[in-house]
Amino acid sequence: MDLFILEATVDGFKSGEVDLETRMNQDPAQGAFFIGTIIDNIVDALRSPNAGASLSVSGHSDRDDNTARSHIEKLAVELQAAEDRVSSAIDYIHTLVRQREPSAPADLNSLSFFDVHLRAPGAAVLVADEVALTESRRRLNRRVQARLLVYKP
């Protein structure tokens, strides 16, 4: 059996922006890479006899530097942004898959040969972590990452 590991990241979300479709439309190069790397390979796995797959989708946020909030409040804000991004991402992934393969279920996790794992680490895994971050550096932290493992005989 062969294992294929594919990864794609869509970053550059504005503060408060969580919608993956909107972000991919704003940056067609990232969108095309995400579709070619993740969506097309999900569809290929669905169409391949005896294939199996596992999809991990993570929503990330930037750190909250609002001094008026407590540490716990900051963590809650960061977590909510990450959860909203991952929720938007999995919904849009299902939409894109079903556009290409109408027989695909509304929830890929309902298939016996396909596992979906969702993660929302908040700001625990930062790309940019300088003391004074510019908005362009903060946008690197606001991202959706997808990793697809495909098993084929």
CSV table of C-alpha atoms in Angstrom, one decimal:
chain,number,residue,atom,x,y,z
A,1,MET,CA,0.0,0.0,0.0
A,2,ASP,CA,1.2,3.5,-0.8
A,3,LEU,CA,0.8,6.5,1.4
A,4,PHE,CA,0.6,10.0,0.0
A,5,ILE,CA,0.8,13.0,2.4
A,6,LEU,CA,-0.4,16.3,1.0
A,7,GLU,CA,-0.5,19.7,2.7
A,8,ALA,CA,-1.9,23.1,1.9
A,9,THR,CA,-2.2,26.3,3.9
A,10,VAL,CA,-4.4,29.4,3.3
A,11,ASP,CA,-3.1,32.3,5.3
A,12,GLY,CA,-3.6,36.1,5.2
A,13,PHE,CA,-7.0,36.3,6.9
A,14,LYS,CA,-7.8,39.8,8.1
A,15,SER,CA,-8.6,40.3,11.8
A,16,GLY,CA,-12.1,38.9,12.4
A,17,GLU,CA,-12.2,37.2,9.0
A,18,VAL,CA,-12.9,33.5,9.2
A,19,ASP,CA,-14.5,32.5,5.9
A,20,LEU,CA,-12.2,30.2,3.8
A,21,GLU,CA,-14.1,30.7,0.6
A,22,THR,CA,-13.7,34.5,0.9
A,23,ARG,CA,-10.0,34.2,1.6
A,24,MET,CA,-9.4,31.8,-1.3
A,25,ASN,CA,-11.3,34.2,-3.6
A,26,GLN,CA,-9.1,37.1,-2.4
A,27,ASP,CA,-5.9,35.1,-3.1
A,28,PRO,CA,-6.5,32.9,-6.2
A,29,ALA,CA,-3.0,31.4,-6.1
A,30,GLN,CA,-3.5,30.1,-2.6
A,31,GLY,CA,-7.0,29.0,-3.5
A,32,ALA,CA,-5.9,27.1,-6.6
A,33,PHE,CA,-3.1,25.4,-4.7
A,34,PHE,CA,-5.5,24.3,-1.9
A,35,ILE,CA,-8.0,22.9,-4.5
A,36,GLY,CA,-5.3,21.1,-6.5
A,37,THR,CA,-3.6,19.7,-3.4
A,38,ILE,CA,-6.4,18.9,-1.1
A,39,ILE,CA,-9.8,18.9,-2.9
A,40,ASP,CA,-8.7,17.2,-6.1
A,41,ASN,CA,-7.0,14.4,-4.1
A,42,ILE,CA,-10.0,13.9,-1.8
A,43,VAL,CA,-12.2,13.4,-4.9
A,44,ASP,CA,-9.5,11.1,-6.4
A,45,ALA,CA,-9.6,9.0,-3.2
A,46,LEU,CA,-13.4,8.9,-3.2
A,47,ARG,CA,-13.3,7.6,-6.8
A,48,SER,CA,-10.5,5.1,-6.2
A,49,PRO,CA,-11.5,1.6,-5.3
A,50,ASN,CA,-9.9,0.4,-2.0
A,51,ALA,CA,-8.4,3.8,-1.2
A,52,GLY,CA,-8.6,5.3,2.2
A,53,ALA,CA,-8.0,8.8,3.5
A,54,SER,CA,-7.6,10.9,6.6
A,55,LEU,CA,-8.1,14.7,6.5
A,56,SER,CA,-6.8,17.0,9.3
A,57,VAL,CA,-8.0,20.6,9.2
A,58,SER,CA,-6.7,23.2,11.6
A,59,GLY,CA,-7.9,26.7,12.1
A,60,HIS,CA,-5.4,29.1,13.6
A,61,SER,CA,-5.6,32.6,15.0
A,62,ASP,CA,-3.2,35.4,15.8
A,63,ARG,CA,-2.4,36.2,19.4
A,64,ASP,CA,-4.6,38.7,21.1
A,65,ASP,CA,-2.5,41.6,22.5
A,66,ASN,CA,-5.4,43.6,23.9
A,67,THR,CA,-4.1,44.8,27.3
A,68,ALA,CA,-7.7,45.3,28.6
A,69,ARG,CA,-8.3,41.6,28.6
A,70,SER,CA,-7.1,39.0,31.1
A,71,HIS,CA,-5.0,36.1,29.9
A,72,ILE,CA,-8.0,33.8,30.0
A,73,GLU,CA,-10.1,36.2,28.0
A,74,LYS,CA,-7.4,36.5,25.4
A,75,LEU,CA,-7.2,32.7,25.1
A,76,ALA,CA,-11.0,32.5,24.6
A,77,VAL,CA,-10.9,35.1,21.8
A,78,GLU,CA,-8.0,33.3,20.1
A,79,LEU,CA,-9.8,29.9,20.4
A,80,GLN,CA,-13.1,31.3,19.1
A,81,ALA,CA,-11.4,32.7,16.0
A,82,ALA,CA,-9.6,29.4,15.4
A,83,GLU,CA,-12.9,27.4,15.9
A,84,ASP,CA,-14.7,29.7,13.5
A,85,ARG,CA,-12.0,29.3,10.8
A,86,VAL,CA,-11.9,25.5,11.1
A,87,SER,CA,-15.7,25.3,11.0
A,88,SER,CA,-15.8,27.5,7.9
A,89,ALA,CA,-13.0,25.5,6.3
A,90,ILE,CA,-14.6,22.1,6.7
A,91,ASP,CA,-18.0,23.4,5.4
A,92,TYR,CA,-16.3,24.8,2.3
A,93,ILE,CA,-14.2,21.7,1.8
A,94,HIS,CA,-17.4,19.6,1.8
A,95,THR,CA,-19.0,22.0,-0.7
A,96,LEU,CA,-16.0,21.9,-3.1
A,97,VAL,CA,-15.8,18.1,-2.9
A,98,ARG,CA,-19.5,17.8,-3.6
A,99,GLN,CA,-19.3,20.2,-6.6
A,100,ARG,CA,-16.7,17.8,-8.1
A,101,GLU,CA,-18.2,14.5,-6.9
A,102,PRO,CA,-22.0,14.9,-6.4
A,103,SER,CA,-22.2,11.4,-4.9
A,104,ALA,CA,-20.0,12.4,-2.0
A,105,PRO,CA,-21.8,12.6,1.4
A,106,ALA,CA,-22.3,15.9,3.1
A,107,ASP,CA,-19.9,14.7,5.9
A,108,LEU,CA,-16.8,12.8,4.7
A,109,ASN,CA,-16.4,11.5,8.2
A,110,SER,CA,-19.5,9.4,7.7
A,111,LEU,CA,-17.6,7.2,5.3
A,112,SER,CA,-15.9,4.0,6.7
A,113,PHE,CA,-12.7,4.6,4.8
A,114,PHE,CA,-12.4,8.4,5.4
A,115,ASP,CA,-11.5,10.1,8.7
A,116,VAL,CA,-11.8,13.8,9.4
A,117,HIS,CA,-10.0,15.5,12.3
A,118,LEU,CA,-10.6,19.1,13.2
A,119,ARG,CA,-8.3,21.2,15.3
A,120,ALA,CA,-8.5,24.7,16.6
A,121,PRO,CA,-5.3,25.5,18.5
A,122,GLY,CA,-6.0,29.2,18.8
A,123,ALA,CA,-2.7,31.1,18.8
A,124,ALA,CA,-0.7,28.2,20.2
A,125,VAL,CA,1.1,27.6,16.9
A,126,LEU,CA,2.2,30.9,15.6
A,127,VAL,CA,4.2,31.5,12.4
A,128,ALA,CA,5.1,35.0,13.4
A,129,ASP,CA,5.8,35.7,17.1
A,130,GLU,CA,7.8,38.9,17.3
A,131,VAL,CA,7.1,41.3,20.2
A,132,ALA,CA,5.7,44.0,17.9
A,133,LEU,CA,3.9,42.4,15.0
A,134,THR,CA,2.9,44.3,11.8
A,135,GLU,CA,-0.5,43.5,10.3
A,136,SER,CA,1.1,41.6,7.4
A,137,ARG,CA,3.0,39.4,9.9
A,138,ARG,CA,-0.2,38.9,12.0
A,139,ARG,CA,-2.0,37.7,8.8
A,140,LEU,CA,0.5,34.8,8.6
A,141,ASN,CA,-0.8,33.5,12.0
A,142,ARG,CA,-4.4,33.7,10.8
A,143,ARG,CA,-4.6,30.6,8.7
A,144,VAL,CA,-6.2,27.3,7.8
A,145,GLN,CA,-4.0,24.3,7.3
A,146,ALA,CA,-5.1,21.0,5.8
A,147,ARG,CA,-3.2,17.7,5.7
A,148,LEU,CA,-4.5,14.8,3.7
A,149,LEU,CA,-3.2,11.3,4.0
A,150,VAL,CA,-4.3,9.0,1.1
A,151,TYR,CA,-3.7,5.3,1.3
A,152,LYS,CA,-3.9,3.4,-2.1
A,153,PRO,CA,-3.2,-0.3,-2.7
